[in-house]
PDB file of C-alpha atoms in Angstrom:
ATOM      1  CA  MET A1473      11.810   8.278 -21.837  1.00  0.00           C
ATOM      2  CA  GLY A1474       8.227   9.388 -22.479  1.00  0.00           C
ATOM      3  CA  LYS A1475       9.437  12.412 -24.412  1.00  0.00           C
ATOM      4  CA  LYS A1476      11.671  10.227 -26.596  1.00  0.00           C
ATOM      5  CA  LEU A1477       8.945   7.640 -27.263  1.00  0.00           C
ATOM      6  CA  LYS A1478       6.384  10.331 -28.115  1.00  0.00           C
ATOM      7  CA  ALA A1479       8.866  11.985 -30.502  1.00  0.00           C
ATOM      8  CA  GLU A1480       9.386   8.669 -32.292  1.00  0.00           C
ATOM      9  CA  ASN A1481       5.652   8.103 -32.700  1.00  0.00           C
ATOM     10  CA  PRO A1482       3.363  10.971 -31.593  1.00  0.00           C
ATOM     11  CA  ASN A1483       0.209   8.872 -32.070  1.00  0.00           C
ATOM     12  CA  ARG A1484       1.397   6.069 -29.795  1.00  0.00           C
ATOM     13  CA  LYS A1485      -0.542   5.705 -26.535  1.00  0.00           C
ATOM     14  CA  LEU A1486       1.843   5.105 -23.646  1.00  0.00           C
ATOM     15  CA  PHE A1487       0.486   3.597 -20.428  1.00  0.00           C
ATOM     16  CA  LEU A1488       2.397   3.965 -17.190  1.00  0.00           C
ATOM     17  CA  LEU A1489       1.468   1.269 -14.693  1.00  0.00           C
ATOM     18  CA  ALA A1490       2.751   0.126 -11.315  1.00  0.00           C
ATOM     19  CA  ASN A1491       2.214  -3.004  -9.250  1.00  0.00           C
ATOM     20  CA  SER A1492       2.901  -1.927  -5.675  1.00  0.00           C
ATOM     21  CA  ASP A1493       1.186   0.567  -3.403  1.00  0.00           C
ATOM     22  CA  ASN A1494       4.183   2.855  -2.986  1.00  0.00           C
ATOM     23  CA  LEU A1495       4.761   3.070  -6.753  1.00  0.00           C
ATOM     24  CA  ILE A1496       1.061   3.665  -7.450  1.00  0.00           C
ATOM     25  CA  VAL A1497       1.169   6.560  -4.953  1.00  0.00           C
ATOM     26  CA  LEU A1498       4.286   7.892  -6.694  1.00  0.00           C
ATOM     27  CA  LEU A1499       2.455   7.883 -10.043  1.00  0.00           C
ATOM     28  CA  ALA A1500      -0.601   9.585  -8.540  1.00  0.00           C
ATOM     29  CA  GLU A1501       1.515  12.272  -6.873  1.00  0.00           C
ATOM     30  CA  ASN A1502       3.308  13.026 -10.147  1.00  0.00           C
ATOM     31  CA  ARG A1503       0.327  12.614 -12.461  1.00  0.00           C
ATOM     32  CA  ALA A1504       0.414  16.220 -13.773  1.00  0.00           C
ATOM     33  CA  LYS A1505       3.993  15.870 -15.040  1.00  0.00           C
ATOM     34  CA  LEU A1506       3.582  12.326 -16.333  1.00  0.00           C
ATOM     35  CA  GLU A1507       0.354  12.903 -18.268  1.00  0.00           C
ATOM     36  CA  GLU A1508       2.242  15.028 -20.789  1.00  0.00           C
ATOM     37  CA  PHE A1509       3.530  11.745 -22.229  1.00  0.00           C
ATOM     38  CA  TYR A1510       1.632   8.895 -20.584  1.00  0.00           C
ATOM     39  CA  LEU A1511      -1.845   7.708 -19.705  1.00  0.00           C
ATOM     40  CA  VAL A1512      -1.699   7.219 -15.923  1.00  0.00           C
ATOM     41  CA  PRO A1513      -4.660   5.000 -14.941  1.00  0.00           C
ATOM     42  CA  VAL A1514      -4.375   5.256 -11.162  1.00  0.00           C
ATOM     43  CA  PRO A1515      -6.819   6.702  -8.609  1.00  0.00           C
ATOM     44  CA  GLU A1516      -6.296   9.937  -6.719  1.00  0.00           C
ATOM     45  CA  VAL A1517      -3.946   9.798  -3.712  1.00  0.00           C
ATOM     46  CA  ASP A1518      -6.765  10.023  -1.134  1.00  0.00           C
ATOM     47  CA  ALA A1519      -8.584   7.052  -2.698  1.00  0.00           C
ATOM     48  CA  ILE A1520      -5.369   5.027  -2.737  1.00  0.00           C
ATOM     49  CA  ALA A1521      -4.807   5.826   0.946  1.00  0.00           C
ATOM     50  CA  LYS A1522      -8.299   4.579   1.850  1.00  0.00           C
ATOM     51  CA  VAL A1523      -7.836   1.190   0.210  1.00  0.00           C
ATOM     52  CA  ALA A1524      -4.088   0.668   0.716  1.00  0.00           C
ATOM     53  CA  ASP A1525      -4.368   0.818   4.504  1.00  0.00           C
ATOM     54  CA  LYS A1526      -5.871  -2.492   5.583  1.00  0.00           C
ATOM     55  CA  GLU A1527      -7.678  -1.075   8.609  1.00  0.00           C
ATOM     56  CA  SER A1528      -9.237   1.728   6.573  1.00  0.00           C
ATOM     57  CA  PHE A1529     -10.174  -0.725   3.805  1.00  0.00           C
ATOM     58  CA  ASP A1530     -11.736  -3.065   6.384  1.00  0.00           C
ATOM     59  CA  GLU A1531     -13.919  -0.192   7.679  1.00  0.00           C
ATOM     60  CA  LEU A1532     -14.855   0.891   4.151  1.00  0.00           C
ATOM     61  CA  ALA A1533     -15.771  -2.626   3.031  1.00  0.00           C
ATOM     62  CA  THR A1534     -17.805  -3.280   6.183  1.00  0.00           C
ATOM     63  CA  SER A1535     -19.662   0.029   5.785  1.00  0.00           C
ATOM     64  CA  VAL A1536     -21.007  -1.106   2.394  1.00  0.00           C
ATOM     65  CA  GLY A1537     -21.966  -4.578   3.619  1.00  0.00           C
ATOM     66  CA  MET A1538     -19.011  -6.611   2.377  1.00  0.00           C
ATOM     67  CA  LYS A1539     -17.912  -9.548   4.504  1.00  0.00           C
ATOM     68  CA  VAL A1540     -14.285  -9.287   5.585  1.00  0.00           C
ATOM     69  CA  PRO A1541     -12.078 -11.737   7.472  1.00  0.00           C
ATOM     70  CA  GLY A1542     -11.664 -11.187  11.188  1.00  0.00           C
ATOM     71  CA  SER A1543      -8.895  -8.681  11.836  1.00  0.00           C
ATOM     72  CA  PHE A1544      -7.282  -6.805  14.649  1.00  0.00           C
ATOM     73  CA  TYR A1545      -4.846  -3.924  14.480  1.00  0.00           C
ATOM     74  CA  VAL A1546      -1.975  -3.031  16.784  1.00  0.00           C
ATOM     75  CA  ASN A1547      -0.107   0.271  16.584  1.00  0.00           C
ATOM     76  CA  PHE A1548       3.311  -0.759  17.885  1.00  0.00           C
ATOM     77  CA  SER A1549       4.573   2.815  17.809  1.00  0.00           C
ATOM     78  CA  GLU A1550       2.232   3.597  20.702  1.00  0.00           C
ATOM     79  CA  LEU A1551       2.582   0.314  22.577  1.00  0.00           C
ATOM     80  CA  ALA A1552       4.777  -0.367  25.593  1.00  0.00           C
ATOM     81  CA  LYS A1553       6.247  -3.879  25.902  1.00  0.00           C
ATOM     82  CA  SER A1554       4.234  -4.388  29.079  1.00  0.00           C
ATOM     83  CA  ASP A1555       0.998  -3.819  27.114  1.00  0.00           C
ATOM     84  CA  LEU A1556       1.749  -6.399  24.419  1.00  0.00           C
ATOM     85  CA  ASP A1557      -0.196  -9.248  26.085  1.00  0.00           C
ATOM     86  CA  ALA A1558      -3.330  -7.099  26.096  1.00  0.00           C
ATOM     87  CA  GLN A1559      -3.147  -6.971  22.285  1.00  0.00           C
ATOM     88  CA  VAL A1560      -3.408 -10.744  21.782  1.00  0.00           C
ATOM     89  CA  PRO A1561      -6.648 -11.469  19.904  1.00  0.00           C
ATOM     90  CA  SER A1562      -9.601 -13.157  21.543  1.00  0.00           C
ATOM     91  CA  ASN A1563     -10.417 -16.826  21.204  1.00  0.00           C
ATOM     92  CA  ASP A1564     -12.538 -15.946  18.157  1.00  0.00           C
ATOM     93  CA  PHE A1565      -9.416 -16.235  16.007  1.00  0.00           C
ATOM     94  CA  VAL A1566      -8.182 -19.570  14.704  1.00  0.00           C
ATOM     95  CA  TYR A1567      -4.446 -20.131  14.843  1.00  0.00           C
ATOM     96  CA  PRO A1568      -2.111 -19.912  13.032  1.00  0.00           C
ATOM     97  CA  LEU A1569      -2.704 -16.258  12.185  1.00  0.00           C
ATOM     98  CA  ILE A1570      -1.317 -14.213   9.323  1.00  0.00           C
ATOM     99  CA  ALA A1571       0.391 -10.998  10.421  1.00  0.00           C
ATOM    100  CA  LYS A1572       0.725  -8.200   7.885  1.00  0.00           C
ATOM    101  CA  PRO A1573       1.520  -4.510   8.098  1.00  0.00           C
ATOM    102  CA  ALA A1574      -1.622  -2.395   7.814  1.00  0.00           C
ATOM    103  CA  ASN A1575       0.098  -0.176   5.252  1.00  0.00           C
ATOM    104  CA  SER A1576       2.403  -2.134   2.942  1.00  0.00           C
ATOM    105  CA  SER A1577       3.938   0.905   1.247  1.00  0.00           C
ATOM    106  CA  ALA A1578       4.986   2.424   4.556  1.00  0.00           C
ATOM    107  CA  TYR A1579       6.399  -0.960   5.610  1.00  0.00           C
ATOM    108  CA  ASP A1580       8.389  -1.263   2.361  1.00  0.00           C
ATOM    109  CA  LEU A1581      10.189   1.959   3.298  1.00  0.00           C
ATOM    110  CA  LEU A1582      10.799   0.882   6.913  1.00  0.00           C
ATOM    111  CA  ARG A1583      14.390   0.653   8.073  1.00  0.00           C
ATOM    112  CA  LEU A1584      14.989  -1.685  10.995  1.00  0.00           C
ATOM    113  CA  ASN A1585      18.179  -0.853  12.853  1.00  0.00           C
ATOM    114  CA  HIS A1586      17.869  -2.957  15.983  1.00  0.00           C
ATOM    115  CA  GLY A1587      18.930  -6.404  14.833  1.00  0.00           C
ATOM    116  CA  PHE A1588      15.538  -7.295  13.350  1.00  0.00           C
ATOM    117  CA  LYS A1589      15.294  -8.552   9.813  1.00  0.00           C
ATOM    118  CA  LYS A1590      12.543  -7.577   7.402  1.00  0.00           C
ATOM    119  CA  SER A1591      11.910  -9.985   4.579  1.00  0.00           C
ATOM    120  CA  LEU A1592      10.337  -8.737   1.346  1.00  0.00           C
ATOM    121  CA  CYS A1593       8.596 -11.383  -0.709  1.00  0.00           C
ATOM    122  CA  SER A1594       7.241 -10.705  -4.155  1.00  0.00           C
TER     123      SER A1594
END
């Protein structure tokens, strides 16, 4: 499509934007091909990874003095069912809590095949 639009009007500036982490990564990974036709105003992949992962972003923000909400992170891929109770947050947290995947783009691609349902809300 970029080639066609540029042929119709070579002076036209075409911006290619995305609104979700996984699509922003896709643009960054394909920047070299896309920039022939489009302006691609997205950061480099490593910068996206640092801010898209909530745990990494929390560490980055804290390291520069930003206040961040209380958080805790559980890696369920390395957790046995018997260890789940040990992951419950301390009394410092006020209930109800909001649970979110640390990396939304990876979660968007997750396939649950064990009777669980994943709900995507936009």
